[in-house]
mmCIF file of N, CA and C in Angstrom:
data_model
loop_
_atom_site.group_PDB
_atom_site.id
_atom_site.type_symbol
_atom_site.label_atom_id
_atom_site.label_comp_id
_atom_site.label_asym_id
_atom_site.label_seq_id
_atom_site.Cartn_x
_atom_site.Cartn_y
_atom_site.Cartn_z
ATOM 1 N N PRO N 1 -4.669 -35.119 -16.000
ATOM 2 C CA PRO N 1 -5.855 -34.876 -15.277
ATOM 3 C C PRO N 1 -5.942 -33.860 -14.202
ATOM 4 N N LEU N 2 -7.001 -33.150 -14.052
ATOM 5 C CA LEU N 2 -7.088 -32.087 -13.011
ATOM 6 C C LEU N 2 -7.158 -32.853 -11.531
ATOM 7 N N HIS N 3 -7.829 -34.079 -11.507
ATOM 8 C CA HIS N 3 -8.002 -34.785 -10.282
ATOM 9 C C HIS N 3 -8.144 -36.267 -10.495
ATOM 10 N N ARG N 4 -7.629 -37.097 -9.548
ATOM 11 C CA ARG N 4 -7.640 -38.462 -9.629
ATOM 12 C C ARG N 4 -8.533 -38.930 -8.369
ATOM 13 N N HIS N 5 -9.304 -39.922 -8.622
ATOM 14 C CA HIS N 5 -10.168 -40.486 -7.481
ATOM 15 C C HIS N 5 -10.040 -41.994 -7.682
ATOM 16 N N ARG N 6 -9.760 -42.764 -6.728
ATOM 17 C CA ARG N 6 -9.651 -44.213 -6.613
ATOM 18 C C ARG N 6 -10.703 -44.915 -5.824
ATOM 19 N N CYS N 7 -11.187 -45.953 -6.307
ATOM 20 C CA CYS N 7 -12.241 -46.672 -5.574
ATOM 21 C C CYS N 7 -12.228 -48.108 -6.028
ATOM 22 N N VAL N 8 -13.119 -48.960 -5.325
ATOM 23 C CA VAL N 8 -13.094 -50.412 -5.760
ATOM 24 C C VAL N 8 -14.586 -50.692 -6.115
ATOM 25 N N VAL N 9 -14.723 -51.558 -7.232
ATOM 26 C CA VAL N 9 -16.140 -51.869 -7.693
ATOM 27 C C VAL N 9 -16.602 -52.975 -6.673
ATOM 28 N N ALA N 10 -17.764 -52.561 -6.106
ATOM 29 C CA ALA N 10 -18.375 -53.512 -5.195
ATOM 30 C C ALA N 10 -19.335 -54.452 -5.929
ATOM 31 N N PHE N 11 -19.540 -55.651 -5.312
ATOM 32 C CA PHE N 11 -20.476 -56.620 -6.052
ATOM 33 C C PHE N 11 -21.686 -56.100 -6.287
ATOM 34 N N GLY N 12 -22.423 -55.235 -5.434
ATOM 35 C CA GLY N 12 -23.594 -54.585 -5.624
ATOM 36 C C GLY N 12 -23.645 -53.558 -6.675
ATOM 37 N N ASP N 13 -22.437 -53.200 -7.175
ATOM 38 C CA ASP N 13 -22.423 -52.209 -8.332
ATOM 39 C C ASP N 13 -22.476 -52.835 -9.660
ATOM 40 N N THR N 14 -22.603 -54.130 -9.674
ATOM 41 C CA THR N 14 -22.663 -54.986 -11.001
ATOM 42 C C THR N 14 -24.051 -55.404 -11.313
ATOM 43 N N ASP N 15 -24.167 -55.673 -12.620
ATOM 44 C CA ASP N 15 -25.455 -56.246 -13.093
ATOM 45 C C ASP N 15 -25.384 -57.796 -13.226
ATOM 46 N N ALA N 16 -26.406 -58.359 -13.837
ATOM 47 C CA ALA N 16 -26.508 -59.787 -13.855
ATOM 48 C C ALA N 16 -25.337 -60.438 -14.689
ATOM 49 N N SER N 17 -24.726 -59.577 -15.422
ATOM 50 C CA SER N 17 -23.573 -60.124 -16.231
ATOM 51 C C SER N 17 -22.267 -60.132 -15.554
ATOM 52 N N GLY N 18 -22.295 -59.515 -14.301
ATOM 53 C CA GLY N 18 -21.082 -59.425 -13.488
ATOM 54 C C GLY N 18 -20.235 -58.156 -13.767
ATOM 55 N N TRP N 19 -20.675 -57.365 -14.737
ATOM 56 C CA TRP N 19 -20.049 -56.108 -15.102
ATOM 57 C C TRP N 19 -20.646 -54.951 -14.350
ATOM 58 N N MET N 20 -19.870 -53.852 -14.076
ATOM 59 C CA MET N 20 -20.394 -52.781 -13.508
ATOM 60 C C MET N 20 -21.653 -52.237 -14.235
ATOM 61 N N HIS N 21 -22.709 -52.010 -13.466
ATOM 62 C CA HIS N 21 -23.959 -51.484 -14.140
ATOM 63 C C HIS N 21 -23.649 -50.017 -14.566
ATOM 64 N N PHE N 22 -24.087 -49.587 -15.775
ATOM 65 C CA PHE N 22 -23.689 -48.352 -16.227
ATOM 66 C C PHE N 22 -23.943 -47.057 -15.379
ATOM 67 N N PRO N 23 -24.998 -46.966 -14.664
ATOM 68 C CA PRO N 23 -25.099 -45.782 -13.874
ATOM 69 C C PRO N 23 -24.013 -45.526 -12.790
ATOM 70 N N ASN N 24 -23.419 -46.640 -12.434
ATOM 71 C CA ASN N 24 -22.361 -46.561 -11.419
ATOM 72 C C ASN N 24 -21.174 -45.827 -11.811
ATOM 73 N N ALA N 25 -20.936 -45.887 -13.127
ATOM 74 C CA ALA N 25 -19.822 -45.131 -13.670
ATOM 75 C C ALA N 25 -20.059 -43.686 -13.511
ATOM 76 N N PHE N 26 -21.253 -43.208 -13.732
ATOM 77 C CA PHE N 26 -21.591 -41.793 -13.429
ATOM 78 C C PHE N 26 -21.518 -41.399 -11.885
ATOM 79 N N ARG N 27 -21.902 -42.411 -11.102
ATOM 80 C CA ARG N 27 -21.758 -42.098 -9.588
ATOM 81 C C ARG N 27 -20.318 -42.037 -9.254
ATOM 82 N N ASP N 28 -19.431 -42.748 -9.755
ATOM 83 C CA ASP N 28 -18.003 -42.690 -9.478
ATOM 84 C C ASP N 28 -17.411 -41.337 -10.061
ATOM 85 N N ALA N 29 -17.788 -41.009 -11.155
ATOM 86 C CA ALA N 29 -17.228 -39.732 -11.785
ATOM 87 C C ALA N 29 -17.895 -38.595 -10.959
ATOM 88 N N GLU N 30 -19.016 -38.691 -10.533
ATOM 89 C CA GLU N 30 -19.532 -37.631 -9.596
ATOM 90 C C GLU N 30 -18.844 -37.564 -8.262
ATOM 91 N N ALA N 31 -18.543 -38.747 -7.728
ATOM 92 C CA ALA N 31 -17.783 -38.725 -6.548
ATOM 93 C C ALA N 31 -16.463 -37.975 -6.711
ATOM 94 N N ALA N 32 -15.747 -38.155 -7.893
ATOM 95 C CA ALA N 32 -14.413 -37.510 -8.150
ATOM 96 C C ALA N 32 -14.744 -35.991 -8.299
ATOM 97 N N GLU N 33 -15.825 -35.627 -9.006
ATOM 98 C CA GLU N 33 -16.103 -34.260 -9.141
ATOM 99 C C GLU N 33 -16.399 -33.569 -7.718
ATOM 100 N N HIS N 34 -17.137 -34.203 -6.724
ATOM 101 C CA HIS N 34 -17.401 -33.573 -5.444
ATOM 102 C C HIS N 34 -16.053 -33.565 -4.622
ATOM 103 N N GLU N 35 -15.380 -34.646 -4.855
ATOM 104 C CA GLU N 35 -14.066 -34.666 -4.062
ATOM 105 C C GLU N 35 -13.206 -33.481 -4.462
ATOM 106 N N PHE N 36 -13.141 -33.152 -5.717
ATOM 107 C CA PHE N 36 -12.326 -32.126 -6.214
ATOM 108 C C PHE N 36 -12.908 -30.728 -5.753
ATOM 109 N N LEU N 37 -14.182 -30.637 -5.902
ATOM 110 C CA LEU N 37 -14.812 -29.325 -5.471
ATOM 111 C C LEU N 37 -14.493 -29.056 -3.933
ATOM 112 N N ARG N 38 -14.726 -30.155 -3.094
ATOM 113 C CA ARG N 38 -14.477 -29.917 -1.689
ATOM 114 C C ARG N 38 -13.053 -29.568 -1.546
ATOM 115 N N SER N 39 -12.138 -30.171 -2.229
ATOM 116 C CA SER N 39 -10.736 -29.902 -1.977
ATOM 117 C C SER N 39 -10.338 -28.519 -2.329
ATOM 118 N N ARG N 40 -11.240 -27.819 -3.180
ATOM 119 C CA ARG N 40 -10.970 -26.516 -3.609
ATOM 120 C C ARG N 40 -11.726 -25.578 -2.766
ATOM 121 N N GLY N 41 -12.547 -25.923 -1.795
ATOM 122 C CA GLY N 41 -13.444 -25.147 -1.027
ATOM 123 C C GLY N 41 -14.651 -24.645 -1.746
ATOM 124 N N VAL N 42 -15.116 -25.275 -2.893
ATOM 125 C CA VAL N 42 -16.194 -25.034 -3.579
ATOM 126 C C VAL N 42 -17.425 -25.616 -2.975
ATOM 127 N N LEU N 43 -18.604 -25.008 -2.752
ATOM 128 C CA LEU N 43 -19.715 -25.599 -2.278
ATOM 129 C C LEU N 43 -20.221 -26.557 -3.276
ATOM 130 N N VAL N 44 -20.727 -27.720 -2.732
ATOM 131 C CA VAL N 44 -21.165 -28.863 -3.594
ATOM 132 C C VAL N 44 -22.706 -28.718 -3.454
ATOM 133 N N PHE N 45 -23.276 -28.584 -2.212
ATOM 134 C CA PHE N 45 -24.745 -28.352 -2.122
ATOM 135 C C PHE N 45 -25.036 -27.703 -0.767
ATOM 136 N N ASP N 46 -25.984 -26.838 -0.662
ATOM 137 C CA ASP N 46 -26.397 -26.259 0.691
ATOM 138 C C ASP N 46 -27.770 -25.867 0.289
ATOM 139 N N ARG N 47 -28.778 -26.252 1.079
ATOM 140 C CA ARG N 47 -30.228 -25.828 0.832
ATOM 141 C C ARG N 47 -30.347 -24.365 0.713
ATOM 142 N N ALA N 48 -29.666 -23.615 1.490
ATOM 143 C CA ALA N 48 -29.716 -22.244 1.380
ATOM 144 C C ALA N 48 -29.041 -21.513 0.332
ATOM 145 N N GLU N 49 -28.061 -22.222 -0.322
ATOM 146 C CA GLU N 49 -27.172 -21.552 -1.279
ATOM 147 C C GLU N 49 -27.290 -22.308 -2.611
ATOM 148 N N GLY N 50 -27.892 -23.400 -2.818
ATOM 149 C CA GLY N 50 -28.031 -24.074 -4.028
ATOM 150 C C GLY N 50 -26.925 -25.175 -4.294
ATOM 151 N N GLY N 51 -26.597 -25.423 -5.418
ATOM 152 C CA GLY N 51 -25.749 -26.491 -5.761
ATOM 153 C C GLY N 51 -25.467 -26.576 -7.220
ATOM 154 N N TRP N 52 -25.139 -27.798 -7.771
ATOM 155 C CA TRP N 52 -24.637 -27.992 -9.059
ATOM 156 C C TRP N 52 -25.450 -29.152 -9.789
ATOM 157 N N PRO N 53 -26.767 -29.031 -10.152
ATOM 158 C CA PRO N 53 -27.463 -30.303 -10.665
ATOM 159 C C PRO N 53 -26.784 -30.599 -11.988
ATOM 160 N N ARG N 54 -26.968 -31.799 -12.388
ATOM 161 C CA ARG N 54 -26.503 -32.255 -13.695
ATOM 162 C C ARG N 54 -27.518 -31.937 -14.704
ATOM 163 N N VAL N 55 -27.112 -31.365 -15.873
ATOM 164 C CA VAL N 55 -28.100 -31.170 -16.971
ATOM 165 C C VAL N 55 -27.764 -31.923 -18.175
ATOM 166 N N LYS N 56 -26.730 -32.604 -18.261
ATOM 167 C CA LYS N 56 -26.296 -33.466 -19.454
ATOM 168 C C LYS N 56 -25.205 -34.433 -19.054
ATOM 169 N N ALA N 57 -25.372 -35.680 -19.495
ATOM 170 C CA ALA N 57 -24.321 -36.694 -19.230
ATOM 171 C C ALA N 57 -24.217 -37.676 -20.333
ATOM 172 N N GLY N 58 -23.106 -38.251 -20.613
ATOM 173 C CA GLY N 58 -22.940 -39.260 -21.658
ATOM 174 C C GLY N 58 -21.678 -40.020 -21.477
ATOM 175 N N ALA N 59 -21.646 -41.225 -21.970
ATOM 176 C CA ALA N 59 -20.502 -42.006 -21.757
ATOM 177 C C ALA N 59 -20.443 -43.153 -22.768
ATOM 178 N N GLU N 60 -19.108 -43.520 -23.025
ATOM 179 C CA GLU N 60 -18.784 -44.675 -23.765
ATOM 180 C C GLU N 60 -18.068 -45.709 -23.091
ATOM 181 N N PHE N 61 -18.677 -46.971 -23.096
ATOM 182 C CA PHE N 61 -18.180 -48.085 -22.311
ATOM 183 C C PHE N 61 -17.396 -49.082 -23.128
ATOM 184 N N LYS N 62 -15.958 -49.197 -22.818
ATOM 185 C CA LYS N 62 -15.058 -49.866 -23.601
ATOM 186 C C LYS N 62 -14.622 -51.142 -23.084
ATOM 187 N N ARG N 63 -14.571 -51.442 -21.761
ATOM 188 C CA ARG N 63 -14.043 -52.595 -21.175
ATOM 189 C C ARG N 63 -14.967 -52.843 -19.961
ATOM 190 N N PRO N 64 -15.080 -54.083 -19.529
ATOM 191 C CA PRO N 64 -15.730 -54.391 -18.357
ATOM 192 C C PRO N 64 -15.048 -53.994 -17.036
ATOM 193 N N LEU N 65 -15.846 -53.652 -16.057
ATOM 194 C CA LEU N 65 -15.325 -53.408 -14.717
ATOM 195 C C LEU N 65 -15.992 -54.444 -13.842
ATOM 196 N N LEU N 66 -15.261 -55.140 -13.113
ATOM 197 C CA LEU N 66 -15.719 -56.352 -12.337
ATOM 198 C C LEU N 66 -15.718 -56.247 -10.919
ATOM 199 N N PRO N 67 -16.358 -56.997 -10.077
ATOM 200 C CA PRO N 67 -16.421 -56.807 -8.624
ATOM 201 C C PRO N 67 -15.021 -56.997 -8.134
ATOM 202 N N GLY N 68 -14.642 -56.078 -7.243
ATOM 203 C CA GLY N 68 -13.270 -56.174 -6.666
ATOM 204 C C GLY N 68 -12.129 -55.366 -7.431
ATOM 205 N N ASP N 69 -12.516 -54.837 -8.597
ATOM 206 C CA ASP N 69 -11.557 -54.221 -9.431
ATOM 207 C C ASP N 69 -11.339 -52.756 -8.676
ATOM 208 N N SER N 70 -9.966 -52.509 -8.515
ATOM 209 C CA SER N 70 -9.560 -51.167 -8.153
ATOM 210 C C SER N 70 -9.468 -50.293 -9.334
ATOM 211 N N ILE N 71 -10.289 -49.309 -9.391
ATOM 212 C CA ILE N 71 -10.245 -48.377 -10.445
ATOM 213 C C ILE N 71 -9.926 -46.985 -10.207
ATOM 214 N N GLU N 72 -9.619 -46.248 -11.208
ATOM 215 C CA GLU N 72 -9.168 -44.898 -11.011
ATOM 216 C C GLU N 72 -9.945 -44.005 -11.952
ATOM 217 N N VAL N 73 -10.579 -42.959 -11.448
ATOM 218 C CA VAL N 73 -11.401 -41.967 -12.229
ATOM 219 C C VAL N 73 -10.411 -40.796 -12.456
ATOM 220 N N LEU N 74 -10.181 -40.477 -13.742
ATOM 221 C CA LEU N 74 -9.437 -39.168 -14.041
ATOM 222 C C LEU N 74 -10.421 -38.198 -14.450
ATOM 223 N N LEU N 75 -10.341 -36.969 -13.882
ATOM 224 C CA LEU N 75 -11.312 -35.988 -14.028
ATOM 225 C C LEU N 75 -10.685 -34.680 -14.552
ATOM 226 N N ARG N 76 -11.242 -33.980 -15.654
ATOM 227 C CA ARG N 76 -10.699 -32.648 -15.967
ATOM 228 C C ARG N 76 -11.930 -31.886 -16.344
ATOM 229 N N ILE N 77 -11.555 -30.518 -16.432
ATOM 230 C CA ILE N 77 -12.679 -29.658 -16.933
ATOM 231 C C ILE N 77 -12.455 -29.291 -18.307
ATOM 232 N N SER N 78 -13.526 -29.488 -19.240
ATOM 233 C CA SER N 78 -13.356 -29.098 -20.640
ATOM 234 C C SER N 78 -13.894 -27.821 -21.050
ATOM 235 N N ARG N 79 -14.769 -27.369 -20.088
ATOM 236 C CA ARG N 79 -15.339 -26.072 -20.445
ATOM 237 C C ARG N 79 -15.948 -25.410 -19.232
ATOM 238 N N ILE N 80 -15.745 -24.164 -19.075
ATOM 239 C CA ILE N 80 -16.419 -23.283 -17.927
ATOM 240 C C ILE N 80 -17.221 -22.302 -18.651
ATOM 241 N N GLY N 81 -18.568 -22.318 -18.538
ATOM 242 C CA GLY N 81 -19.502 -21.350 -19.168
ATOM 243 C C GLY N 81 -19.894 -20.310 -18.100
ATOM 244 N N GLY N 82 -20.886 -19.450 -18.394
ATOM 245 C CA GLY N 82 -21.388 -18.502 -17.486
ATOM 246 C C GLY N 82 -21.832 -19.097 -16.205
ATOM 247 N N ALA N 83 -22.615 -20.075 -16.232
ATOM 248 C CA ALA N 83 -23.173 -20.826 -15.001
ATOM 249 C C ALA N 83 -22.833 -22.268 -14.929
ATOM 250 N N SER N 84 -22.125 -22.730 -15.909
ATOM 251 C CA SER N 84 -22.022 -24.145 -16.122
ATOM 252 C C SER N 84 -20.495 -24.622 -16.132
ATOM 253 N N VAL N 85 -20.280 -25.906 -15.828
ATOM 254 C CA VAL N 85 -19.023 -26.544 -15.920
ATOM 255 C C VAL N 85 -19.325 -27.921 -16.622
ATOM 256 N N THR N 86 -18.507 -28.240 -17.748
ATOM 257 C CA THR N 86 -18.350 -29.462 -18.309
ATOM 258 C C THR N 86 -17.251 -30.168 -17.998
ATOM 259 N N TRP N 87 -17.443 -31.487 -17.462
ATOM 260 C CA TRP N 87 -16.366 -32.270 -17.035
ATOM 261 C C TRP N 87 -16.112 -33.368 -17.991
ATOM 262 N N GLU N 88 -14.871 -33.748 -18.224
ATOM 263 C CA GLU N 88 -14.564 -35.074 -18.917
ATOM 264 C C GLU N 88 -14.010 -35.969 -17.887
ATOM 265 N N PHE N 89 -14.378 -37.226 -17.883
ATOM 266 C CA PHE N 89 -13.858 -38.241 -17.067
ATOM 267 C C PHE N 89 -13.448 -39.521 -17.852
ATOM 268 N N GLU N 90 -12.502 -40.207 -17.280
ATOM 269 C CA GLU N 90 -12.103 -41.525 -17.790
ATOM 270 C C GLU N 90 -11.895 -42.374 -16.653
ATOM 271 N N ILE N 91 -12.469 -43.611 -16.734
ATOM 272 C CA ILE N 91 -12.289 -44.600 -15.642
ATOM 273 C C ILE N 91 -11.359 -45.715 -16.164
ATOM 274 N N LEU N 92 -10.364 -45.892 -15.401
ATOM 275 C CA LEU N 92 -9.299 -46.849 -15.866
ATOM 276 C C LEU N 92 -9.501 -48.071 -15.021
ATOM 277 N N ASN N 93 -9.384 -49.388 -15.764
ATOM 278 C CA ASN N 93 -9.385 -50.597 -15.155
ATOM 279 C C ASN N 93 -8.128 -50.795 -14.403
ATOM 280 N N PRO N 94 -7.993 -52.025 -13.584
ATOM 281 C CA PRO N 94 -6.797 -52.267 -12.781
ATOM 282 C C PRO N 94 -5.575 -52.280 -13.601
ATOM 283 N N GLY N 95 -5.598 -52.586 -14.931
ATOM 284 C CA GLY N 95 -4.496 -52.533 -15.722
ATOM 285 C C GLY N 95 -4.090 -51.188 -16.343
ATOM 286 N N GLY N 96 -4.940 -50.240 -15.938
ATOM 287 C CA GLY N 96 -4.609 -48.879 -16.430
ATOM 288 C C GLY N 96 -5.191 -48.600 -17.811
ATOM 289 N N GLU N 97 -6.075 -49.459 -18.346
ATOM 290 C CA GLU N 97 -6.669 -49.196 -19.550
ATOM 291 C C GLU N 97 -7.980 -48.488 -19.438
ATOM 292 N N PRO N 98 -8.231 -47.694 -20.331
ATOM 293 C CA PRO N 98 -9.664 -46.944 -20.339
ATOM 294 C C PRO N 98 -10.836 -47.946 -20.381
ATOM 295 N N ALA N 99 -11.635 -47.874 -19.442
ATOM 296 C CA ALA N 99 -12.800 -48.816 -19.337
ATOM 297 C C ALA N 99 -14.013 -47.845 -19.671
ATOM 298 N N VAL N 100 -14.170 -46.723 -19.295
ATOM 299 C CA VAL N 100 -15.275 -45.845 -19.508
ATOM 300 C C VAL N 100 -14.718 -44.420 -19.759
ATOM 301 N N SER N 101 -15.313 -43.696 -20.656
ATOM 302 C CA SER N 101 -15.000 -42.282 -20.838
ATOM 303 C C SER N 101 -16.219 -41.557 -21.169
ATOM 304 N N GLY N 102 -16.454 -40.327 -20.574
ATOM 305 C CA GLY N 102 -17.559 -39.665 -20.760
ATOM 306 C C GLY N 102 -17.528 -38.130 -20.347
ATOM 307 N N THR N 103 -18.691 -37.468 -20.341
ATOM 308 C CA THR N 103 -18.740 -36.089 -20.055
ATOM 309 C C THR N 103 -19.992 -35.832 -19.181
ATOM 310 N N MET N 104 -19.918 -34.851 -18.363
ATOM 311 C CA MET N 104 -21.095 -34.366 -17.547
ATOM 312 C C MET N 104 -20.967 -32.935 -17.497
ATOM 313 N N THR N 105 -22.182 -32.267 -17.616
ATOM 314 C CA THR N 105 -22.338 -30.783 -17.503
ATOM 315 C C THR N 105 -23.201 -30.533 -16.339
ATOM 316 N N SER N 106 -22.776 -29.733 -15.455
ATOM 317 C CA SER N 106 -23.524 -29.191 -14.197
ATOM 318 C C SER N 106 -23.716 -27.611 -14.358
ATOM 319 N N VAL N 107 -24.840 -27.188 -13.870
ATOM 320 C CA VAL N 107 -25.149 -25.776 -13.828
ATOM 321 C C VAL N 107 -25.115 -25.302 -12.368
ATOM 322 N N ARG N 108 -24.516 -24.185 -12.118
ATOM 323 C CA ARG N 108 -24.447 -23.666 -10.688
ATOM 324 C C ARG N 108 -25.938 -22.981 -10.545
ATOM 325 N N VAL N 109 -26.719 -23.450 -9.508
ATOM 326 C CA VAL N 109 -28.051 -22.898 -9.253
ATOM 327 C C VAL N 109 -28.001 -22.336 -7.866
ATOM 328 N N ASN N 110 -28.964 -21.384 -7.706
ATOM 329 C CA ASN N 110 -29.135 -20.700 -6.409
ATOM 330 C C ASN N 110 -30.140 -21.606 -5.674
ATOM 331 N N ALA N 111 -30.567 -21.196 -4.443
ATOM 332 C CA ALA N 111 -31.549 -21.956 -3.619
ATOM 333 C C ALA N 111 -32.812 -22.178 -4.195
ATOM 334 N N ALA N 112 -33.228 -21.226 -5.241
ATOM 335 C CA ALA N 112 -34.474 -21.324 -5.943
ATOM 336 C C ALA N 112 -34.380 -22.334 -7.111
ATOM 337 N N GLY N 113 -33.189 -22.778 -7.329
ATOM 338 C CA GLY N 113 -32.916 -23.805 -8.515
ATOM 339 C C GLY N 113 -32.785 -22.931 -9.831
ATOM 340 N N ARG N 114 -32.519 -21.676 -9.784
ATOM 341 C CA ARG N 114 -32.200 -20.828 -11.013
ATOM 342 C C ARG N 114 -30.700 -20.804 -11.206
ATOM 343 N N PRO N 115 -30.466 -20.763 -12.496
ATOM 344 C CA PRO N 115 -28.960 -20.729 -12.902
ATOM 345 C C PRO N 115 -28.381 -19.466 -12.254
ATOM 346 N N GLN N 116 -27.141 -19.592 -11.658
ATOM 347 C CA GLN N 116 -26.402 -18.469 -11.032
ATOM 348 C C GLN N 116 -25.169 -18.370 -11.679
ATOM 349 N N VAL N 117 -24.808 -17.144 -12.147
ATOM 350 C CA VAL N 117 -23.406 -16.943 -12.804
ATOM 351 C C VAL N 117 -22.366 -17.320 -11.833
ATOM 352 N N LEU N 118 -21.343 -18.062 -12.300
ATOM 353 C CA LEU N 118 -20.244 -18.369 -11.421
ATOM 354 C C LEU N 118 -19.436 -17.161 -10.985
ATOM 355 N N SER N 119 -19.207 -17.204 -9.607
ATOM 356 C CA SER N 119 -18.399 -16.037 -9.084
ATOM 357 C C SER N 119 -16.996 -16.138 -9.582
ATOM 358 N N GLN N 120 -16.246 -15.098 -9.417
ATOM 359 C CA GLN N 120 -14.848 -15.116 -9.831
ATOM 360 C C GLN N 120 -14.012 -16.080 -8.835
ATOM 361 N N GLU N 121 -14.506 -16.052 -7.547
ATOM 362 C CA GLU N 121 -13.868 -17.066 -6.564
ATOM 363 C C GLU N 121 -14.156 -18.423 -7.021
ATOM 364 N N GLU N 122 -15.315 -18.909 -7.538
ATOM 365 C CA GLU N 122 -15.641 -20.156 -8.012
ATOM 366 C C GLU N 122 -14.705 -20.409 -9.177
ATOM 367 N N ARG N 123 -14.626 -19.454 -10.090
ATOM 368 C CA ARG N 123 -13.775 -19.693 -11.295
ATOM 369 C C ARG N 123 -12.352 -19.977 -10.969
ATOM 370 N N ASP N 124 -11.893 -19.254 -10.084
ATOM 371 C CA ASP N 124 -10.452 -19.264 -9.567
ATOM 372 C C ASP N 124 -10.195 -20.712 -8.999
ATOM 373 N N ALA N 125 -11.155 -21.090 -8.240
ATOM 374 C CA ALA N 125 -11.154 -22.446 -7.434
ATOM 375 C C ALA N 125 -11.101 -23.503 -8.555
ATOM 376 N N LEU N 126 -11.826 -23.407 -9.592
ATOM 377 C CA LEU N 126 -11.912 -24.432 -10.594
ATOM 378 C C LEU N 126 -10.632 -24.544 -11.353
ATOM 379 N N GLY N 127 -9.812 -23.653 -11.317
ATOM 380 C CA GLY N 127 -8.460 -23.658 -11.965
ATOM 381 C C GLY N 127 -8.389 -23.060 -13.352
#
């Protein structure tokens, strides 16, 4: 993986069944993405300079994640386009087994919300 992010499933992150509610997997994957971008000095969001809105996301849920579970998000880049980045993520349960896998695509936009070609500096920072 390009980046690892660790966190704990909170009680409020679960649904009535006691399992992590599905949008929270995307929240944790996004937290890993933002942590990685900040660690590389890449802008996450600035009203004057734009950001990286999500344009596509999908996931497969394989195993439950329960309140109190220490989980690990593994993040990698699968594609860098002209103005976009597609991320692959996998969330491991406390036993190290894949619980969720998915992809997210973000587009670099300027302050007006229009796609902005990634600079060479941004490409280099992404690895």
